mmCIF file of C-alpha atoms and ligand atoms in Angstrom:
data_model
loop_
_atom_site.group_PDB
_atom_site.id
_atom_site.type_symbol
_atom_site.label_atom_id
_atom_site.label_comp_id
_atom_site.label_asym_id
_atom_site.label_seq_id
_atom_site.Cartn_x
_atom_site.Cartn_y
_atom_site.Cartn_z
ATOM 1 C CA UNK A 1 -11.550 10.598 -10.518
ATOM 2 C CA UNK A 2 -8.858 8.871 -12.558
ATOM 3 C CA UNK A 3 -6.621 6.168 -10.716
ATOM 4 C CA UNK A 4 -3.428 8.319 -11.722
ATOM 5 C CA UNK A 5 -5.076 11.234 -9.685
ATOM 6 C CA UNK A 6 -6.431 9.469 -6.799
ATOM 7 C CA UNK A 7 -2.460 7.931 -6.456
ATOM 8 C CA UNK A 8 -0.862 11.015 -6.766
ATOM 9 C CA UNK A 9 -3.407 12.617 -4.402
ATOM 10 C CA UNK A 10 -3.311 9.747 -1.780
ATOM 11 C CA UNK A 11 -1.355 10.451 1.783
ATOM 12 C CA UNK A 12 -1.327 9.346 4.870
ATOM 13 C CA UNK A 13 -3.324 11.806 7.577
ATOM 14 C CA UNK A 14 -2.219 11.287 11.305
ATOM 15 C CA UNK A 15 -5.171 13.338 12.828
ATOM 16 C CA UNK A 16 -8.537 13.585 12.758
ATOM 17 C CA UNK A 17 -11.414 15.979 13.851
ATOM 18 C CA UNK A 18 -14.390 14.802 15.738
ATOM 19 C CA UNK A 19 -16.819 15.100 13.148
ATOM 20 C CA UNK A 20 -18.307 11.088 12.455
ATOM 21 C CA UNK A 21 -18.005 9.692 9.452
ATOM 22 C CA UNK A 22 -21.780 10.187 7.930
ATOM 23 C CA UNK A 23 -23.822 6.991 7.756
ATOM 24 C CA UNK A 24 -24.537 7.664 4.128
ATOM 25 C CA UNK A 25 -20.321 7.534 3.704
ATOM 26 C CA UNK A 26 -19.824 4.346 5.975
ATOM 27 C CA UNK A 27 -22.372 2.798 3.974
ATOM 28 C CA UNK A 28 -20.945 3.744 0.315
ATOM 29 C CA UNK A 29 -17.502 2.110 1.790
ATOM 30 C CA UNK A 30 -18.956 -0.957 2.520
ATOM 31 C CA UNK A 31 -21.222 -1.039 -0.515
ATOM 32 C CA UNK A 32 -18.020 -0.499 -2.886
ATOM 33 C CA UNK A 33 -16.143 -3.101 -0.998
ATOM 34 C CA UNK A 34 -17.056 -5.899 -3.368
ATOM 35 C CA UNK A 35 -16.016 -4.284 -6.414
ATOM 36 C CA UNK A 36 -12.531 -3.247 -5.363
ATOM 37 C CA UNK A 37 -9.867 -4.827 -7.559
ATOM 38 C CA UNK A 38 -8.671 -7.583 -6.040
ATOM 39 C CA UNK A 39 -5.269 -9.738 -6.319
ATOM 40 C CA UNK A 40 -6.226 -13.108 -6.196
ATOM 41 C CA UNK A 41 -10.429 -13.387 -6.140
ATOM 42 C CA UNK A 42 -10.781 -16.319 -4.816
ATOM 43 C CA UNK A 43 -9.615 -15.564 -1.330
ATOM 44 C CA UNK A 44 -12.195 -14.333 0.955
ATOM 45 C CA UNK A 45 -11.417 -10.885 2.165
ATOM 46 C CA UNK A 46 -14.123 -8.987 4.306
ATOM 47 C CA UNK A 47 -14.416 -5.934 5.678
ATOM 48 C CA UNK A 48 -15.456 -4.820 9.083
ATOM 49 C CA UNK A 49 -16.401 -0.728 10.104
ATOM 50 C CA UNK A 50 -16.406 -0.060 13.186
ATOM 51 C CA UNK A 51 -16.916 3.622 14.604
ATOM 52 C CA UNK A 52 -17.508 5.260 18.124
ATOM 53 C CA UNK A 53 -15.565 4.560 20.942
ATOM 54 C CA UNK A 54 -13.391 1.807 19.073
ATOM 55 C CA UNK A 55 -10.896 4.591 19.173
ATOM 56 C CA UNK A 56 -10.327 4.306 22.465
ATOM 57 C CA UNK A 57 -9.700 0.660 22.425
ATOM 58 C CA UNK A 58 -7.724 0.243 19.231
ATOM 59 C CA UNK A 59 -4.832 2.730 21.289
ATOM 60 C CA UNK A 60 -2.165 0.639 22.365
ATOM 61 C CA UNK A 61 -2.960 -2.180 20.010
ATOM 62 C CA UNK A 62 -2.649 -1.083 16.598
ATOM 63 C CA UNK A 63 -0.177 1.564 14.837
ATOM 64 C CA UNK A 64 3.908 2.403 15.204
ATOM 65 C CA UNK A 65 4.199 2.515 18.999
ATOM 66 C CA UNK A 66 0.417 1.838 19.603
ATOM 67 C CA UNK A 67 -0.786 5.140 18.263
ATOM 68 C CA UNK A 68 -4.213 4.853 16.533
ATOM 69 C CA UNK A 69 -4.900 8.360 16.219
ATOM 70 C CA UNK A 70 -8.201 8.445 17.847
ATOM 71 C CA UNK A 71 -10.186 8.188 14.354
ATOM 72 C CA UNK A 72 -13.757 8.637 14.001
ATOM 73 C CA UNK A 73 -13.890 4.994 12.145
ATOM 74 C CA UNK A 74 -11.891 2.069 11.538
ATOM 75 C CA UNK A 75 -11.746 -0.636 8.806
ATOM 76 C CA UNK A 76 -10.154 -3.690 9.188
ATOM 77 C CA UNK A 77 -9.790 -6.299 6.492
ATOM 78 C CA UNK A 78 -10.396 -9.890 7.690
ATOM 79 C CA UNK A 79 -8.789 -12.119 5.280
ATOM 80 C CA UNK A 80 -8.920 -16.319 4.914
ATOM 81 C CA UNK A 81 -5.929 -17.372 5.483
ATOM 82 C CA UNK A 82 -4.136 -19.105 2.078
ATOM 83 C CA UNK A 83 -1.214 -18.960 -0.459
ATOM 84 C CA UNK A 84 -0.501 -15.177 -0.727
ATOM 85 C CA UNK A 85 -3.110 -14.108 1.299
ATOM 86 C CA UNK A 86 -0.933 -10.945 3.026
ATOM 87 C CA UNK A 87 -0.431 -9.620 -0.675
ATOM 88 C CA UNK A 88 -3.987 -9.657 -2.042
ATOM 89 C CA UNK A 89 -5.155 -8.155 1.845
ATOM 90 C CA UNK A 90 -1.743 -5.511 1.106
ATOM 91 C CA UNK A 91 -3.216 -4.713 -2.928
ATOM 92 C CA UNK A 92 -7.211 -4.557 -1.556
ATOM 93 C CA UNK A 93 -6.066 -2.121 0.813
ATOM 94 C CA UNK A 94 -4.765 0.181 -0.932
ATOM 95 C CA UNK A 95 -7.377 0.161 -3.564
ATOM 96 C CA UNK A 96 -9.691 1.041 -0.140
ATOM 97 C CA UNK A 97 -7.607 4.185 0.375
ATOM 98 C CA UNK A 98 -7.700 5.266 -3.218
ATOM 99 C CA UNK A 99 -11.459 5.046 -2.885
ATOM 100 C CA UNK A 100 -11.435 6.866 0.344
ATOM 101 C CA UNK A 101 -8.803 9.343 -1.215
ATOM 102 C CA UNK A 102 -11.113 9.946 -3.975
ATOM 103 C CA UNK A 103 -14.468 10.617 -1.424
ATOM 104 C CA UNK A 104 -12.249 12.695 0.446
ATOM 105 C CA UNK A 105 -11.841 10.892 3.319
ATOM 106 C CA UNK A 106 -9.168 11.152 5.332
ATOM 107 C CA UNK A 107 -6.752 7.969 6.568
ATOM 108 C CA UNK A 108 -3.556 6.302 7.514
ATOM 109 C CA UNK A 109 -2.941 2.269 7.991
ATOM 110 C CA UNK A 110 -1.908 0.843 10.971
ATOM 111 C CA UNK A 111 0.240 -1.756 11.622
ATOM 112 C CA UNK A 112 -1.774 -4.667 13.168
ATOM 113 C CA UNK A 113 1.258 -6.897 14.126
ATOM 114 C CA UNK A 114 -1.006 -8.883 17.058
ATOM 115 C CA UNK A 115 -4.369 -10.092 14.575
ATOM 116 C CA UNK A 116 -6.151 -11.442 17.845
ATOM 117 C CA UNK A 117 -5.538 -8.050 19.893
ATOM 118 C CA UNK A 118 -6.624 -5.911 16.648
ATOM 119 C CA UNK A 119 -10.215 -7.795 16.344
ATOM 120 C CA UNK A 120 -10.707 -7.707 19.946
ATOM 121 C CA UNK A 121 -10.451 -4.346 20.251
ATOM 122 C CA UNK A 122 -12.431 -3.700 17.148
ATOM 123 C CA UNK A 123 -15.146 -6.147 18.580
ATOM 124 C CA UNK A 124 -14.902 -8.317 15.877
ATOM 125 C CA UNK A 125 -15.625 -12.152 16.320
ATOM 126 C CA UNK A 126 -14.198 -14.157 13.222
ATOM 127 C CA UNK A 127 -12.088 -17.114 12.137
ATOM 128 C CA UNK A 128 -10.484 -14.956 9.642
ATOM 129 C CA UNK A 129 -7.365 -12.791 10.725
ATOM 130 C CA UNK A 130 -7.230 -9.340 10.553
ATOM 131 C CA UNK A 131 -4.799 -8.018 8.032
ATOM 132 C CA UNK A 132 -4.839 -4.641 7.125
ATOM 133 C CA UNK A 133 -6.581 -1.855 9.729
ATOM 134 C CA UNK A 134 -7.134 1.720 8.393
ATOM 135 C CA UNK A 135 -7.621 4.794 10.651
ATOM 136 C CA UNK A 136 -10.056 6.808 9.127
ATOM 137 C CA UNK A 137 -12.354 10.139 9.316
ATOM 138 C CA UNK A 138 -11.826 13.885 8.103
ATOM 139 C CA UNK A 139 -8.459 15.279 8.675
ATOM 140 C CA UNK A 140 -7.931 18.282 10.025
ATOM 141 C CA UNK A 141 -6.478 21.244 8.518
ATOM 142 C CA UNK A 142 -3.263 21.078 6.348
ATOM 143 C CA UNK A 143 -1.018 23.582 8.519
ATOM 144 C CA UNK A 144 -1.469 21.461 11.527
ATOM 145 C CA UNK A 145 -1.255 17.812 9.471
ATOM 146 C CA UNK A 146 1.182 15.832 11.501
ATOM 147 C CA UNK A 147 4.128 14.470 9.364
ATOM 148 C CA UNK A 148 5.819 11.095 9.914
ATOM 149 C CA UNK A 149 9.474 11.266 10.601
ATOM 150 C CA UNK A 150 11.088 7.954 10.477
ATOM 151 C CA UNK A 151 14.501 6.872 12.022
ATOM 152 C CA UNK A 152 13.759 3.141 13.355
ATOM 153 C CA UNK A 153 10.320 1.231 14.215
ATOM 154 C CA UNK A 154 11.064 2.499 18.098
ATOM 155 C CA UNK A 155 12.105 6.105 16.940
ATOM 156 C CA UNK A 156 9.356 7.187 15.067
ATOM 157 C CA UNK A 157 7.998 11.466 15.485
ATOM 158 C CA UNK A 158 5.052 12.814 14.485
ATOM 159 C CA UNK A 159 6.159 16.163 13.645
ATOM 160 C CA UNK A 160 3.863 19.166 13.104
ATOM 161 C CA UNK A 161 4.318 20.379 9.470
ATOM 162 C CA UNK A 162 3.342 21.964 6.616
ATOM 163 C CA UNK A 163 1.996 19.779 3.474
ATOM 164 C CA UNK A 164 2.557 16.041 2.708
ATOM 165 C CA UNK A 165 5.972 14.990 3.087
ATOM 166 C CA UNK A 166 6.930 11.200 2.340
ATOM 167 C CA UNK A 167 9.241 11.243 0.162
ATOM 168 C CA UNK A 168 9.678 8.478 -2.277
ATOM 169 C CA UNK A 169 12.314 6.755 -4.100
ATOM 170 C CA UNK A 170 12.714 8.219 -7.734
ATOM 171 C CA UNK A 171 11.506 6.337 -10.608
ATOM 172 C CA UNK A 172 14.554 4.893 -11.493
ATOM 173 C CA UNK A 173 16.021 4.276 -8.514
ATOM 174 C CA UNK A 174 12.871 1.968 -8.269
ATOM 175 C CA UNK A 175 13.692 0.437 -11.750
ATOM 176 C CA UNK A 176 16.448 -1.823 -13.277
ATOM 177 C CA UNK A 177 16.911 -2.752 -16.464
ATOM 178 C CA UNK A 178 17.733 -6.582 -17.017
ATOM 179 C CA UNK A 179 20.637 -6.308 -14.069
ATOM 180 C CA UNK A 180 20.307 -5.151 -10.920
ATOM 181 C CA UNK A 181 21.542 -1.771 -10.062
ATOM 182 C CA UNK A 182 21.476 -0.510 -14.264
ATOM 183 C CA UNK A 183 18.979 2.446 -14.541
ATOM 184 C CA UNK A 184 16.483 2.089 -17.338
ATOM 185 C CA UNK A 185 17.530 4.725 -19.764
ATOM 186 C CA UNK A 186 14.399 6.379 -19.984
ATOM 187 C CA UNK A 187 14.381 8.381 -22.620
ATOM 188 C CA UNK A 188 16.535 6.309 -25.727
ATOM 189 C CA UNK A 189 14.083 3.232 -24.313
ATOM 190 C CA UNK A 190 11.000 2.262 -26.548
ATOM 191 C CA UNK A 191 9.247 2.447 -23.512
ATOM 192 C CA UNK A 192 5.500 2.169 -23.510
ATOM 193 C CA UNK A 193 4.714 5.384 -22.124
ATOM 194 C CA UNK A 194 1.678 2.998 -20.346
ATOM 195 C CA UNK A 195 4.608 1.375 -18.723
ATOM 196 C CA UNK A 196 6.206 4.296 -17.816
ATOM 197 C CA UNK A 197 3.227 6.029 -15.922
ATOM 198 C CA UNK A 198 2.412 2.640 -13.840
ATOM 199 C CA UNK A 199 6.034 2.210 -12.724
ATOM 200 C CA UNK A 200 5.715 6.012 -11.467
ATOM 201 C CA UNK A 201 2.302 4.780 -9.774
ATOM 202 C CA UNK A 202 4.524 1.912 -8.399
ATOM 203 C CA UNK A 203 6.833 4.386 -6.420
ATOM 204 C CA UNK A 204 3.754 6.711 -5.137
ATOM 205 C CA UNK A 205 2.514 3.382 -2.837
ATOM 206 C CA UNK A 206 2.121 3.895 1.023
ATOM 207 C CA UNK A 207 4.838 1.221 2.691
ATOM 208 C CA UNK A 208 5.549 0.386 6.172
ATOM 209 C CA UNK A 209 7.736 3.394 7.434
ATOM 210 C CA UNK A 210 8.082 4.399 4.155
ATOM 211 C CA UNK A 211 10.505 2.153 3.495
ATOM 212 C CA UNK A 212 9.688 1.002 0.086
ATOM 213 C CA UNK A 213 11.220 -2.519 0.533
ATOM 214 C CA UNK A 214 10.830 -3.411 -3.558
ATOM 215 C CA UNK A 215 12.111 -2.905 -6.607
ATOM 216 C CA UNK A 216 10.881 -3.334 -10.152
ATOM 217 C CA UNK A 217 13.072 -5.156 -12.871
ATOM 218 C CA UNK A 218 12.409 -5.357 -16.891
ATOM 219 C CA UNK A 219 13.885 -7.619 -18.918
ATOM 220 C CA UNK A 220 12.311 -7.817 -21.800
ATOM 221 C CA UNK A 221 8.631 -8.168 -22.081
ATOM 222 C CA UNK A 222 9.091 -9.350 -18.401
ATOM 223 C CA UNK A 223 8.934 -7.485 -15.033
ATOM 224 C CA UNK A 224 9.837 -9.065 -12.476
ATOM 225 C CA UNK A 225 9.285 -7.586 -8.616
ATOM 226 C CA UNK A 226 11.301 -8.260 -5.843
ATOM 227 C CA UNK A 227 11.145 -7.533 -2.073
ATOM 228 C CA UNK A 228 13.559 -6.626 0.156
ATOM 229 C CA UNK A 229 14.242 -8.763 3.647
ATOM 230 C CA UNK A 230 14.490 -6.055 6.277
ATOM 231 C CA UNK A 231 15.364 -6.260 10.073
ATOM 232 C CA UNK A 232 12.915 -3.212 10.651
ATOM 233 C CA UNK A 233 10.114 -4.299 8.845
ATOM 234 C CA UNK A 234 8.287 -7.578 9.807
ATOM 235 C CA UNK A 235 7.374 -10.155 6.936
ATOM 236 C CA UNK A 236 3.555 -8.767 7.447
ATOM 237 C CA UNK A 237 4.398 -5.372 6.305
ATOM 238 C CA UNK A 238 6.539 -6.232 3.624
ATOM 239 C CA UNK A 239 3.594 -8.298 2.030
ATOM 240 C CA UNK A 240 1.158 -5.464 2.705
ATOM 241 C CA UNK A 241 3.710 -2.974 0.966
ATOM 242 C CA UNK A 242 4.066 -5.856 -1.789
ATOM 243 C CA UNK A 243 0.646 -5.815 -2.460
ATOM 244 C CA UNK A 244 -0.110 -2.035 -2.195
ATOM 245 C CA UNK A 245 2.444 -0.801 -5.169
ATOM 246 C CA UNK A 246 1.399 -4.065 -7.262
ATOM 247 C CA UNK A 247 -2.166 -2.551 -7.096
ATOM 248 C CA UNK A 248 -0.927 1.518 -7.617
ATOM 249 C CA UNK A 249 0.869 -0.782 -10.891
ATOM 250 C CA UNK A 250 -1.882 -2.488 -12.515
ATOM 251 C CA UNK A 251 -4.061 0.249 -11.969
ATOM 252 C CA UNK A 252 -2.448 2.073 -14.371
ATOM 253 C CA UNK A 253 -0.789 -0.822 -16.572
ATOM 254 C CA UNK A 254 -4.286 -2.608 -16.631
ATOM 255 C CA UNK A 255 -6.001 -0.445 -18.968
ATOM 256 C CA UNK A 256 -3.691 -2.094 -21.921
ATOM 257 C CA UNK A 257 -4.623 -5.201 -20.363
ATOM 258 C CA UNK A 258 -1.313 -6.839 -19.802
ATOM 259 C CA UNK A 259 -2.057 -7.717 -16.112
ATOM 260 C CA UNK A 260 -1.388 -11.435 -15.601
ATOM 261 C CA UNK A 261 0.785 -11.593 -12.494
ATOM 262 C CA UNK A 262 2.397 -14.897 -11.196
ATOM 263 C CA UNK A 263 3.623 -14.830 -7.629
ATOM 264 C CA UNK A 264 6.667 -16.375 -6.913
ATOM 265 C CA UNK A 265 9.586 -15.828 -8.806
ATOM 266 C CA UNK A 266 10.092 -16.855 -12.366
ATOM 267 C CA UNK A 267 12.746 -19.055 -14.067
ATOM 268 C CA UNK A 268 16.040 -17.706 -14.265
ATOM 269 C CA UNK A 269 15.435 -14.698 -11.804
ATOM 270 C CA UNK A 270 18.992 -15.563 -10.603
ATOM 271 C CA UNK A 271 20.447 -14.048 -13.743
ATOM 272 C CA UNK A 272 19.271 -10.505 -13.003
ATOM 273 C CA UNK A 273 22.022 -10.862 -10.205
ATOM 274 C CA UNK A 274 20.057 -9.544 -7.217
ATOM 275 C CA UNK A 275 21.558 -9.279 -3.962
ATOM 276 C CA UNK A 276 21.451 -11.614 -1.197
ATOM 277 C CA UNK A 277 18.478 -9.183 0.610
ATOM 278 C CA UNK A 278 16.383 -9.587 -2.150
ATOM 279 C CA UNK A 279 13.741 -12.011 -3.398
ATOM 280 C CA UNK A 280 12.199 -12.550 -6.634
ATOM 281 C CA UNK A 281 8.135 -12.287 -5.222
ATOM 282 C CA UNK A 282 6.096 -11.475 -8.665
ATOM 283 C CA UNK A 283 6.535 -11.521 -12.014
ATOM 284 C CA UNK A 284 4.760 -10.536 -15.827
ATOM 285 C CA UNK A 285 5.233 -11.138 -19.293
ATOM 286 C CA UNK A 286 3.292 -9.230 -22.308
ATOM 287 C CA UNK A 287 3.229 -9.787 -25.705
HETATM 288 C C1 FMN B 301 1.617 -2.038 5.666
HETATM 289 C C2 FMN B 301 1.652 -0.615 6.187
HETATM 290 C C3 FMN B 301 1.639 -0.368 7.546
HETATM 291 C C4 FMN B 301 1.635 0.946 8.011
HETATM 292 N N1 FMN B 301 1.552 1.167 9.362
HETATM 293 C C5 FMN B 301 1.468 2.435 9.823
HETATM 294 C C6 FMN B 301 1.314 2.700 11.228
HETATM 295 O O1 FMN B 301 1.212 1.781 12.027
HETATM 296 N N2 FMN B 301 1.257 3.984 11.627
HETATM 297 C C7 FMN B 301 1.363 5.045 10.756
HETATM 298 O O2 FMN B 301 1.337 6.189 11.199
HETATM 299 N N3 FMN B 301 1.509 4.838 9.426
HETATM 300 C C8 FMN B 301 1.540 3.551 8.939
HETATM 301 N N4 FMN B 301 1.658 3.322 7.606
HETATM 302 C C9 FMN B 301 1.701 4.463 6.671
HETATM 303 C C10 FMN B 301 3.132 4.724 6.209
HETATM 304 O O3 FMN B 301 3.931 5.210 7.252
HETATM 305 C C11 FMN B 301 3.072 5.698 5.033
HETATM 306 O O4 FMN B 301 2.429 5.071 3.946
HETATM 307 C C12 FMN B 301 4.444 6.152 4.593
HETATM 308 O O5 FMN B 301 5.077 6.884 5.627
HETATM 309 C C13 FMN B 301 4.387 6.993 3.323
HETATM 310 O O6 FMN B 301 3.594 8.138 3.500
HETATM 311 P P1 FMN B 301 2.303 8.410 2.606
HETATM 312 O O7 FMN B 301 1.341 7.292 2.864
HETATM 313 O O8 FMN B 301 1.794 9.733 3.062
HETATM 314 O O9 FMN B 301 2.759 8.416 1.181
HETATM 315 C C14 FMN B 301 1.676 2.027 7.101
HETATM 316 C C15 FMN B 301 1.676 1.763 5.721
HETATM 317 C C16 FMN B 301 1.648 0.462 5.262
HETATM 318 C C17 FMN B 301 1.595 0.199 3.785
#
């Protein structure tokens, strides 16, 4: 399956059936692990599977108001802790759930605020800290697929209803061009179309709550990305949603090979006039 599929096909699933995860699938997950696409290789990122009653014990600890969804499997990324290390956990993870997207499997992240609880409850003894945890298995039917609806962190229902609904912020609401706020006129623009597509890949990313907390600006051969400071979304989350739509972007943007990312923000970022909320995290040039 292509990446441009797999994103557009990705969603979060809230609940599962009891069918288990077959050994054969559990073992292609951890086999693949290796070779997913990774922000920064040389931190150490491992993955743990855990399965059986680890349901019962990841309720209360992980997910919006403790709800883990009772999944047939959980897998929990246990990261070394160094420069950017939230990020490249945030971009691994949701290269995971594209593969799990694209072997049909079933999933939805959960917040994993409290590392210590989260490995404790998924039995896992290691120095490293759990970043990411994904609830995983095979969802049940579509008419019954429970739908997020988000107010606030503490007023979050899981609403019974038809189809995938997360809406996402349009393309060019995600997008400025050179100053902050101008749309990127699409269609006069030389735009590569290459450029195009992975900025739409950009806005199809899961986030915390959905919030999106990011936007994308060009300027010139440049993009720069920057991330919004939210009271509703912890500095975790906004990493891991930092790192999932930089991944949903190169995935697409990588096949002309322009994919040299430096974190932090680049010189002169104050001239794209960004507001107060906002920080410059990530930035490319191309040639
Ligand atoms: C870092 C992060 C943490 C998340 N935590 C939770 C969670 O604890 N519980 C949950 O139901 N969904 C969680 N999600 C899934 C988001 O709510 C979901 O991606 C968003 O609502 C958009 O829906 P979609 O994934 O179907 O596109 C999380 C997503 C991310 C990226």
């Amino acid at each position: 399956m292509k990446y441009m599929e797999k994103i557009e096909k990705r969603t979060s699933i809230r609940e599962f059936r009891k069918k288990v995860l077959e050994q054969e699938k559990l073992d292609m997950i951890a086999e693949s692990f290796p070779k997913l696409h990774r922000l920064l290789p040389d931190i150490d990122v491992v993955l743990a599977i855990r399965t059986g009653d680890t349901m019962l014990r990841m309720e209360g600890v992980t997910g919006y108001q403790g709800k883990s969804f009772m999944a047939p499997a959980y897998l929990v990324l246990l990261s070394e802790k160094a420069d950017y290390y939230m990020e490249n956990a945030g971009y691994i993870g949701e290269d995971l759930c594209l593969l799990l997207t694209e072997m049909g499997i079933s999933h939805c992240w959960l917040t994993a605020n409290d590392s210590d609880a989260a490995k404790a409850a998924a039995g896992i003894d290691s120095e490293k800290e759990a970043v990411v945890v994904i609830a995983c298995g095979y969802g049940v039917k579509e008419k019954t697929k429970r739908r997020l609806d988000i107010r606030t962190p503490s007023n979050v229902h899981f609403k019974e209803r038809k189809g995938h609904i997360a809406p996402k912020i349009a393309q060019d609401e995600l997008v400025y061009q050179d100053k902050w706020g101008v749309a990127v006129d699409w269609v006069n623009q030389q735009m590569d179309p290459l450029l195009d597509k992975s900025f739409y890949a950009a806005s199809l990313a899961p986030s915390f709550l959905n919030r999106q907390p990011y936007r994308y600006v060009l300027k010139g051969r440049q993009v720069i990305l920057c991330a919004k400071k939210e009271d509703m979304t912890s500095v975790k989350d906004t990493l891991l949603d930092i790192g999932a739509t930089m991944l949903n972007f190169d995935a697409i943007a990588s096949q002309q090979d322009y994919i040299d990312w430096q974190m932090g923000a680049p010189e002169g970022a104050e001239s794209i006039g960004m507001p107060e909320e906002y920080d410059a995290v990530a930035y490319y040039y191309w040639d």
